[in-house]
XYZ file of C-alpha atoms in Angstrom:
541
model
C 45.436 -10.804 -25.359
C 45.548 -7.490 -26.956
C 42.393 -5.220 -28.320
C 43.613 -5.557 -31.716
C 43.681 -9.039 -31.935
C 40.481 -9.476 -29.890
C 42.172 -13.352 -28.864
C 41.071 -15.043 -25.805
C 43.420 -17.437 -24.005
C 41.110 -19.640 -21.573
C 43.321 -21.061 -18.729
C 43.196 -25.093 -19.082
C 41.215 -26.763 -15.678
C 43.798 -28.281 -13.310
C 43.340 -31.818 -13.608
C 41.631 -34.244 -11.124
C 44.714 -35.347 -10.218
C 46.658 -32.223 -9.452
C 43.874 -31.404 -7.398
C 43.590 -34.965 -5.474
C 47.735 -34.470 -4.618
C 47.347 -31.099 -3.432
C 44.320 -32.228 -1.037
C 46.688 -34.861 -0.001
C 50.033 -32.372 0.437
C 47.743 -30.452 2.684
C 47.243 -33.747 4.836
C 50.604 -34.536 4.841
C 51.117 -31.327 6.343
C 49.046 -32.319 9.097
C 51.422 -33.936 11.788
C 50.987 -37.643 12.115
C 47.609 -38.470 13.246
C 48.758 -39.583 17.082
C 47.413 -43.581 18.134
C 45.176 -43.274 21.145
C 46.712 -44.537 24.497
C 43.865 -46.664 26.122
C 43.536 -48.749 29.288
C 44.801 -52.302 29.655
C 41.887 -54.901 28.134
C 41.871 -55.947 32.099
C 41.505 -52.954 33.202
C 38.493 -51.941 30.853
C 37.215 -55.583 31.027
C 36.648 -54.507 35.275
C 35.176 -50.742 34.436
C 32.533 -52.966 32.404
C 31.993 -55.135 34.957
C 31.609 -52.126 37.551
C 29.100 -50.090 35.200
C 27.092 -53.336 34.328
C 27.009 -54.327 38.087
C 28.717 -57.865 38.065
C 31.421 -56.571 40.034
C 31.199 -54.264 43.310
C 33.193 -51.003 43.624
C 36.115 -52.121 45.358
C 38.500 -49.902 47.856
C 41.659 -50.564 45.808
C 39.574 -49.322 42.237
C 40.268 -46.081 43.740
C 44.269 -46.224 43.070
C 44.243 -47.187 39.341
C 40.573 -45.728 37.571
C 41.348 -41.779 38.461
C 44.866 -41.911 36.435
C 43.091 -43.721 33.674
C 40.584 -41.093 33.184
C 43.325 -38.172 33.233
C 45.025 -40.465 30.534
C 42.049 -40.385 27.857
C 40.923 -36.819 29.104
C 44.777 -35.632 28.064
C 44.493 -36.720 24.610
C 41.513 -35.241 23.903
C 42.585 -31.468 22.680
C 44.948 -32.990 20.308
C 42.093 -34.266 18.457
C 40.049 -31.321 18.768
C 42.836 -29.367 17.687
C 43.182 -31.720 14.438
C 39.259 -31.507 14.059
C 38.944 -27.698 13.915
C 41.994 -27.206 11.516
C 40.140 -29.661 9.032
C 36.982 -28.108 9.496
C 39.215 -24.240 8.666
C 39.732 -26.027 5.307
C 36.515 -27.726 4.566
C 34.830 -24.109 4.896
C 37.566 -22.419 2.620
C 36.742 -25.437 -0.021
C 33.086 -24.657 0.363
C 33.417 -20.962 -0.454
C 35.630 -21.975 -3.726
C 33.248 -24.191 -4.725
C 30.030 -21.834 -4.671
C 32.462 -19.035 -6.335
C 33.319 -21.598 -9.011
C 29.124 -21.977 -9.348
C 28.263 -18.423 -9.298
C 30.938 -17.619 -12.037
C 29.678 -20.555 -14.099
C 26.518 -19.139 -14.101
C 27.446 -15.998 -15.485
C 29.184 -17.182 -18.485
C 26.321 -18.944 -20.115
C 24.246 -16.332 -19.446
C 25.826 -14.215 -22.022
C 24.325 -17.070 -24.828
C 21.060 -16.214 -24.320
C 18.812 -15.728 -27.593
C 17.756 -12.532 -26.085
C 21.654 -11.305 -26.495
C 21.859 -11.628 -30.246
C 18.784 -9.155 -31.179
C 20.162 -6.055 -32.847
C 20.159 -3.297 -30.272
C 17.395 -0.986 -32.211
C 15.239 -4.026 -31.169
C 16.178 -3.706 -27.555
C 15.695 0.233 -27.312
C 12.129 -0.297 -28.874
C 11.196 -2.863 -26.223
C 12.517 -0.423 -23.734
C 10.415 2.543 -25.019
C 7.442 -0.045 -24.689
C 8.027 -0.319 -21.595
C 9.731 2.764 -19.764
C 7.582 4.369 -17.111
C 6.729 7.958 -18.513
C 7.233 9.977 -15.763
C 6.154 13.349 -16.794
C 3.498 12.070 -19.206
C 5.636 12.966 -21.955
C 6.186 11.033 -24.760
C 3.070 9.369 -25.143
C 0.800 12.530 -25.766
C 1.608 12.284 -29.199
C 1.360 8.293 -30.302
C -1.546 5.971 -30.502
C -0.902 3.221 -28.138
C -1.843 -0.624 -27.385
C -1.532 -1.378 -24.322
C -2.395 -4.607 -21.880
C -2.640 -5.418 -18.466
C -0.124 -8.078 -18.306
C 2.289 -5.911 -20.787
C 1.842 -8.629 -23.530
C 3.748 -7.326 -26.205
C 6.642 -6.527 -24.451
C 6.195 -10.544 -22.785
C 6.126 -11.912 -26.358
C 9.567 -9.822 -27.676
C 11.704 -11.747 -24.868
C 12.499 -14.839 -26.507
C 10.664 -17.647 -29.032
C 9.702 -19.947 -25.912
C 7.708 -16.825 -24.409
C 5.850 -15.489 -27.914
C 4.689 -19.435 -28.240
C 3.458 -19.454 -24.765
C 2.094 -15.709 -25.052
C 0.309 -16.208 -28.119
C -1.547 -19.233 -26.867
C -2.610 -17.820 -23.881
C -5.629 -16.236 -24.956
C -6.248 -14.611 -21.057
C -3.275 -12.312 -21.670
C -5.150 -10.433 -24.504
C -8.620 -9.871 -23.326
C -7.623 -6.314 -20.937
C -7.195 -3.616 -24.192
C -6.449 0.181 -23.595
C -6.239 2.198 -26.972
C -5.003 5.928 -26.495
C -5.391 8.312 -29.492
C -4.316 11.516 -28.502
C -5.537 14.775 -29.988
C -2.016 15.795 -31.332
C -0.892 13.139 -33.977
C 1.882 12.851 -35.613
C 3.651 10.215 -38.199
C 4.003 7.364 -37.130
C 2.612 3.382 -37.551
C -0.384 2.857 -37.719
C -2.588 0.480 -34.800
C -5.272 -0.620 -36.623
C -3.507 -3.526 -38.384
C -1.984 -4.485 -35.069
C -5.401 -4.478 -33.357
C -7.041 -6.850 -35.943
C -3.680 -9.175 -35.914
C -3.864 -9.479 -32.122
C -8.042 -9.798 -31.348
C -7.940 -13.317 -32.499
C -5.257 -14.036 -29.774
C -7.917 -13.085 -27.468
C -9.933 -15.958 -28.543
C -13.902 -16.294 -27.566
C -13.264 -14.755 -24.061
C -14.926 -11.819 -22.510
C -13.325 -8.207 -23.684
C -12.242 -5.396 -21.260
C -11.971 -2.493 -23.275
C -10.628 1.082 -22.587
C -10.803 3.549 -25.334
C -9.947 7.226 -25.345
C -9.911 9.136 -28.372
C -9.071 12.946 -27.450
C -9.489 16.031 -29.644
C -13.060 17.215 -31.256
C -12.627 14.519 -34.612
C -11.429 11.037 -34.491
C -8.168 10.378 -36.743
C -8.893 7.809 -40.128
C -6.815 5.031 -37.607
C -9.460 5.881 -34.622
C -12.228 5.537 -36.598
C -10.730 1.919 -37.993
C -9.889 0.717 -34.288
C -13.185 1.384 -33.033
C -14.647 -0.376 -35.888
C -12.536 -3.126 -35.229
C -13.860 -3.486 -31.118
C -17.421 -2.927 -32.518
C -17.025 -5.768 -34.319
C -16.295 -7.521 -31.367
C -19.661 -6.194 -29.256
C -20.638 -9.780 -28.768
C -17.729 -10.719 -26.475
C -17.938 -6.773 -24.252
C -17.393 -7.510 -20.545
C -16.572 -3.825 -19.626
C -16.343 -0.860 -21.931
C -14.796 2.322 -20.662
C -15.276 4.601 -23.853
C -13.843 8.645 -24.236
C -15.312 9.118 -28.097
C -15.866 12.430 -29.859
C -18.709 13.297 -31.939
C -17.712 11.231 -34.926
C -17.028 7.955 -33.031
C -20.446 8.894 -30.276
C -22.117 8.593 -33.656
C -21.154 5.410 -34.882
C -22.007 3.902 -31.869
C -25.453 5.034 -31.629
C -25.469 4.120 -35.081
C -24.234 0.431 -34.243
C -26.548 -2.649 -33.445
C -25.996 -6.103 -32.196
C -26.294 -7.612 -29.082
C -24.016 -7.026 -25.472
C -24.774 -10.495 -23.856
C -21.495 -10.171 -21.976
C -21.581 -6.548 -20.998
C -21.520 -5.739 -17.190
C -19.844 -2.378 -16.685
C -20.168 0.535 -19.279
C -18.199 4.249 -18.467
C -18.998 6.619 -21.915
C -17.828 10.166 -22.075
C -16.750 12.837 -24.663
C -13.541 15.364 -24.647
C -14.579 18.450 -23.398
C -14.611 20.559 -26.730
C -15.636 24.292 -26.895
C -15.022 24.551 -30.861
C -18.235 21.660 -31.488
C -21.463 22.209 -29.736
C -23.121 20.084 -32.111
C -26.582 18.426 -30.583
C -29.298 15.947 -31.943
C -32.558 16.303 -32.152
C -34.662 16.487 -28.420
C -35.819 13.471 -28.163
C -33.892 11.324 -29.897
C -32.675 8.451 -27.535
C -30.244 5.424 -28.527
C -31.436 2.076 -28.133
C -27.529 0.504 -28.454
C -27.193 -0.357 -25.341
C -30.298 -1.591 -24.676
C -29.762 -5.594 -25.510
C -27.610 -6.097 -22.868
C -29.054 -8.347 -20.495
C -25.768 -8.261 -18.422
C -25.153 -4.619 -17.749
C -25.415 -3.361 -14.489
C -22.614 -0.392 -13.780
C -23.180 2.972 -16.211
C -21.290 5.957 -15.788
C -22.528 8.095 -18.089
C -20.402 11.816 -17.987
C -22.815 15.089 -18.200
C -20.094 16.134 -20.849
C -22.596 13.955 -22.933
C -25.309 16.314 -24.839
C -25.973 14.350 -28.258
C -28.870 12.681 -27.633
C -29.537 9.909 -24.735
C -29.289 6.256 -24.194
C -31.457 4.068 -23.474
C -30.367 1.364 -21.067
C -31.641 -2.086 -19.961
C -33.968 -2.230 -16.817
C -31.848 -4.788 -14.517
C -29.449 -2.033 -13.823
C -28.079 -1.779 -10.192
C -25.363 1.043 -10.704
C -25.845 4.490 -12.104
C -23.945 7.746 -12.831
C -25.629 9.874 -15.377
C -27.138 13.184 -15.666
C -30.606 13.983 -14.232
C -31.463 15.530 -17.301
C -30.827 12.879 -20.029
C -32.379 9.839 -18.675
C -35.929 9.651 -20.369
C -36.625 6.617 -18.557
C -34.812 6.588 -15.288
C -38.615 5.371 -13.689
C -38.307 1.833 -14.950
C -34.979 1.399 -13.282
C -36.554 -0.074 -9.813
C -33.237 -2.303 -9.282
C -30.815 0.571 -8.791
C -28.908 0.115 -5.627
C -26.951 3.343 -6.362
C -27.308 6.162 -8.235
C -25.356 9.303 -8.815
C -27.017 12.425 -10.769
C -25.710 15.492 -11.984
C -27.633 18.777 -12.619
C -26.303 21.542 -14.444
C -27.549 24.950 -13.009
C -29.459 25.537 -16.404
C -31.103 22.459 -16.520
C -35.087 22.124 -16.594
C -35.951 18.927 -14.897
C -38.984 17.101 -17.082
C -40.453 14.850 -14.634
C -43.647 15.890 -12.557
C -44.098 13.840 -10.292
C -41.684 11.850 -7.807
C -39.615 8.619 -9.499
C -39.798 5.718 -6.652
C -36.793 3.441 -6.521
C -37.403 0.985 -4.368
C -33.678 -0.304 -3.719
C -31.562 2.606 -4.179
C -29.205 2.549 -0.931
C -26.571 5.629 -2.179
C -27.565 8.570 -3.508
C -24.894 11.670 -4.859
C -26.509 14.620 -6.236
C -24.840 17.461 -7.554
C -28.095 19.791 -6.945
C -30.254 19.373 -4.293
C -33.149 19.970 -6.838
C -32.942 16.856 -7.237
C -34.468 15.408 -4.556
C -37.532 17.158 -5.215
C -38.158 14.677 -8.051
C -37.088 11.599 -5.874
C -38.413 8.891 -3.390
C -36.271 6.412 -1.901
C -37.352 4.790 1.065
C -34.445 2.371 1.045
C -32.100 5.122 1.146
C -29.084 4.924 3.646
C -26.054 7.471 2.322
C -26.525 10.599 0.554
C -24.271 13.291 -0.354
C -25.065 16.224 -2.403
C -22.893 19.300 -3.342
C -23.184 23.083 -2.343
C -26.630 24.662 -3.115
C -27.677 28.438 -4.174
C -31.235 29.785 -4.803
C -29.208 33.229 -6.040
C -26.736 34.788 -7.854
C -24.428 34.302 -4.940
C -23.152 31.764 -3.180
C -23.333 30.865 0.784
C -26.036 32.679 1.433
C -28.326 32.668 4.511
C -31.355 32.036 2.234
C -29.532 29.402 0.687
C -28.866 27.200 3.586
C -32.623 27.422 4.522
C -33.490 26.027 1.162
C -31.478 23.393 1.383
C -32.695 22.340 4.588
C -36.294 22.720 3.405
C -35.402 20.662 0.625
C -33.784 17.918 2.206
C -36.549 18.001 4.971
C -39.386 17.375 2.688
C -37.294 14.624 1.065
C -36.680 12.578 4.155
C -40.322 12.966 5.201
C -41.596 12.142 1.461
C -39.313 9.256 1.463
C -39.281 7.794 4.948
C -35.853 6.667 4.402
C -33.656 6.248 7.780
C -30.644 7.943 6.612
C -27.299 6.261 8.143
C -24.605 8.481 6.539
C -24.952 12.201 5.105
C -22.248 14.365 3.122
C -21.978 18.416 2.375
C -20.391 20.904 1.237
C -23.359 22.953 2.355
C -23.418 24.217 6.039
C -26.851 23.074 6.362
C -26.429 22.078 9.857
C -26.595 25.610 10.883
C -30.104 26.455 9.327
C -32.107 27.291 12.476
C -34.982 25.122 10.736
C -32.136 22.211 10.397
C -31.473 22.357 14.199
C -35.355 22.326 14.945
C -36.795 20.457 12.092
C -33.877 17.919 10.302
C -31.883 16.915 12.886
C -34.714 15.130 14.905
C -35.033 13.275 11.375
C -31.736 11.581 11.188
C -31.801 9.779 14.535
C -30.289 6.562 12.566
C -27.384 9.133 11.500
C -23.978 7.238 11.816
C -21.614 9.717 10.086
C -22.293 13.289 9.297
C -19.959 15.186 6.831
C -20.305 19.150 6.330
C -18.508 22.651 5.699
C -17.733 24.603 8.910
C -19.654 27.864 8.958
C -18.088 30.348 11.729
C -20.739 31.856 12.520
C -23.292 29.402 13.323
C -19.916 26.781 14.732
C -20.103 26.879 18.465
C -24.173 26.867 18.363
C -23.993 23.411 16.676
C -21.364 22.042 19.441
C -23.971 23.348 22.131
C -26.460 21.473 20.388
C -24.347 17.664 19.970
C -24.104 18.108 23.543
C -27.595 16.606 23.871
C -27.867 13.095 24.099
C -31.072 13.363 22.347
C -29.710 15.022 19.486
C -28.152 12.222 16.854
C -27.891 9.976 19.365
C -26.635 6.917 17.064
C -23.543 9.348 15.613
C -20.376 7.771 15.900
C -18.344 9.926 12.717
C -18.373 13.922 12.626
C -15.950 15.294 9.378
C -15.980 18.822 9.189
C -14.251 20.777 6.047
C -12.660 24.180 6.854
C -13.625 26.258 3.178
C -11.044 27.686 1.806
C -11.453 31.228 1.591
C -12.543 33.124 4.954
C -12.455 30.870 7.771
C -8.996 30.330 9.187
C -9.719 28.584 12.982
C -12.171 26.935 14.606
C -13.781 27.081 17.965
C -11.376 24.931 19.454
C -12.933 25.544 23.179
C -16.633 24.802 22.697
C -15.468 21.508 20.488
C -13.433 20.312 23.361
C -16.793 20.474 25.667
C -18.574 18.881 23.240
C -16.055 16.303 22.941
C -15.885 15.629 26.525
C -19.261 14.608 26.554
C -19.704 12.548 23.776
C -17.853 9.477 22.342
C -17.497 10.543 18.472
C -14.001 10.228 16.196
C -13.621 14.219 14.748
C -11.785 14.644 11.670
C -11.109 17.822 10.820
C -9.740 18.634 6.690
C -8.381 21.480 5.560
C -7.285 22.301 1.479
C -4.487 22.413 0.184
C -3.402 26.433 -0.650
C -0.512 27.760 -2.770
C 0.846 29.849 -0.305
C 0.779 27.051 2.430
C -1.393 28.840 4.629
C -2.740 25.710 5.879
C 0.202 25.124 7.676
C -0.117 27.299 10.226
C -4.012 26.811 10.313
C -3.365 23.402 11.356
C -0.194 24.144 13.791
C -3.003 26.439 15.708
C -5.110 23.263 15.575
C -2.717 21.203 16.858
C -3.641 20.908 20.316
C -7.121 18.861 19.348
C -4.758 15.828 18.101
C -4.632 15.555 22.145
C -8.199 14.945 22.156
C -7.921 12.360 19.352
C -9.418 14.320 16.346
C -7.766 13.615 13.420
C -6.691 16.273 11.319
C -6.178 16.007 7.610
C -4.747 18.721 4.725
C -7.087 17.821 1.702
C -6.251 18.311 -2.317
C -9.154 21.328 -2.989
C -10.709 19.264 -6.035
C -11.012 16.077 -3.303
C -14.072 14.832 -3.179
C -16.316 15.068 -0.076
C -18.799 12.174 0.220
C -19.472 9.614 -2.786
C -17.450 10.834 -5.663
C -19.414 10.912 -9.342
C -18.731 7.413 -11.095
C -17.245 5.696 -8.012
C -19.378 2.923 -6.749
C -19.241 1.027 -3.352
């Protein structure tokens, strides 16, 4: 065979035949199977009659039975010889036989359908489906995607489309990306409408981002596309400029099958376009079913209202007009811009709410929740600047009056405010988390080794079991390693210690210094500096 020629010879298969004769030359090359020398038939006829008792054991056995038995017992490695030289050649047949299966294997393999598609068809499956490590590539392309890869399921071969396209299951998880840079390229809309119907009547998960401050012609034309689809909503997690915000306030119809609902907007300096005060959006509001909303602070045109059964909530304080009929909430997280007037008067009571994140402690002064277990709130400042002494009394003020107002028997508590130091914290809060279980907090330096002296009480948060305690990052660089080895000798609480992440890996040799409290089973941690400390916005038990 030559390259120019391209010609195959295939060798011809020996034939049975050949193959039978050469199993039997390799016999024949086995020396003549020897005939077994045996006993007498009298002889044999008398050992039976000696095992089977119908003959005693005479003296004169003796003299002829021990040179019968080193007679057979001679013989014997001849045979075993014989045996283990066939069994050499069985194996060596075995291991051609399960080459000559693995080869066959191979050949057909290389007349699969899949094999005859052009290879501009191939590379486009593989783009589909390449992991994009550095998040290039796709910041630039609308994209389709589904949970179970679909498309790139149906392009394998005609048995797999028919079985893909009648599997209506493997269509109902949607993500639609439409970056803010576009380019040329095909549009998605006509490929969304072709491939809805494949998702038959079942429930919809639906992830859309649109980026940038306006929605391309093709955005606007896929979201119209899902809205037409409302009805069959399961979960909708929605990142929709202005444009697109609008035409779903716009939008009516019923959500029967809505559950979980996540709406945000790009961040956009260039359009600080608002609607009127006041004016809330009853879209959501028909959807007897919802009962998760995250609803990003990024938000500013406008509120929604939502449906009362609603158990899960993420929203800012500020644009819920009617967070007061919401008395099923088992979990609510609030955010509070620094700017932000708070309308209500008097205190909202939610009956059920278990979790509770606030991003100002302001909050609380508008709150009563006397079913109220975990609560984490961020770092809080009555001035200009940050940490102050004053500040740490407020909070403690603050979060005094709310426990009292609430009589809620707090189990788990999370800070990035050193509140525990507040000399009114020691005296006056502390004695009001008895049911305290886990107790989360930024070290201050200062007031440290005064709040070991004070653990050291048995009386003190006697029911604590979990003590994290964040190192900030600027300032601080140790801790008082000494007075929280006394305090750990006298009580039985797992310490983790966390420390963030800095450039110049300075942490490294903060935590090498700490190294010797790993003997006293604290666990220490390095921490990403945007981590979050407590119940993070949007993330629900």
């Amino acid at each position: 065979m030559t390259l120019e020629t391209n010609l195959h010879t295939t060798p011809a298969p020996p034939p049975a035949a050949d193959a039978l004769s050469s199993w039997d030359a390799f016999l024949d090359s086995i020396p003549l199977l020897p005939q077994p020398v045996l006993p007498s038939e009298s002889e044999y006829s008398q050992v039976l009659g000696i095992l089977r008792a119908t003959r005693p054991l005479l003296d004169n056995d003796r003299d002829w039975i021990p040179p019968n038995i080193a007679l057979l017992e001679g013989q014997l490695p001849v045979y075993e010889t014989l045996i283990d030289r066939l069994d050499t050649a069985l194996e060596e047949l075995q291991a051609l036989r399960d080459m000559m299966r693995e080869v066959s294997k191979e050949f057909p393999s290389t007349l699969a359908p899949i094999r005859r598609l052009p290879s501009d068809v191939l590379r486009s499956v593989f783009r589909e489906t390449q992991s994009d490590l550095d998040g290039r590539g796709s910041s630039c392309w609308p994209t389709i995607k589904f949970t179970h890869d679909t498309l790139t399921l149906a392009q394998v071969c005609a048995s797999w489309r028919d079985i893909v396209v009648s599997s209506p299951e493997l269509w109902s998880d949607i993500k639609i990306t439409f970056p803010s840079l576009t380019v040329d390229n095909p549009g998605r809309s006509p490929l969304l409408k072709t491939i809805l119907p494949l998702s038959g009547q079942l429930p919809l998960d639906i992830r859309l981002v649109s980026d940038g401050d306006t929605s391309s012609g093709e955005a606007i034309e896929a979201f119209s596309s899902l809205l037409r689809e409302r009805h069959r909503w399961r979960s909708a997690s929605l990142k929709l400029p202005l444009d697109l915000l609008e035409q779903l306030r716009a939008s009516s119809g019923k959500l029967p099958c809505l559950e979980s609902l996540t709406l945000m907007t790009p961040r956009s300096r260039w359009d600080r376009r608002s609607l009127p005060a006041g004016d809330v959006s009853d879209v959501f509001i028909d959807a007897p079913s919802l009962h998760k909303v995250v609803w990003h602070q990024s938000i500013g045109y406008g509120s929604f209202a939502f449906p009362s059964q609603i158990t899960h909530l993420a929203a800012s304080f500020t644009f819920i007009h009617n967070l007061h009929i919401h008395t099923l909430l088992e979990e609510l997280h609030l955010e509070v811009k620094h700017d932000d007037d708070i309308a209500f008067l008097h205190r909202i009571t939610l009956p059920k709410v278990r979790r509770l994140s606030v991003s100002s402690l302001k909050s609380l002064r508008h709150l009563s929740l006397p079913s109220l277990e975990d609560l984490a709130f961020d770092r809080y400042s009555v001035g200009i600047l940050p940490f102050a002494h004053d500040d740490v009394e407020a909070a403690a003020e603050i979060l005094n009056d709310f426990i009292r107002s609430s009589h809620c028997s707090l189990t788990s508590l999370a800070t990035r405010t050193s509140i525990v130091y507040a000399p009114n914290s020691i005296q006056e809060t502390l004695p009001l988390l008895e049911s305290l279980t886990s107790l989360a907090f930024e070290i201050d330096d200062v007031s440290e080794p005064s709040f070991y002296d004070t653990l050291m009480s048995p009386n003190v948060l006697p029911n604590l079991q979990f003590l994290i305690m964040r190192l900030p990052k600027p300032g601080i660089e140790d801790i008082f390693q000494d007075a929280l080895s006394t305090m750990l000798a006298s009580r039985r609480l797992s310490v983790r210690i966390e420390y963030p992440i800095m450039r110049d890996n300075k942490h490294v040799g903060i935590l090498n210094r700490l190294e010797p409290l790993r003997q006293l089973g604290v666990d220490l941690r390095v921490e990403d500096t945007g981590s979050s400390f407590g119940i993070s916005f949007g993330k629900f038990a």
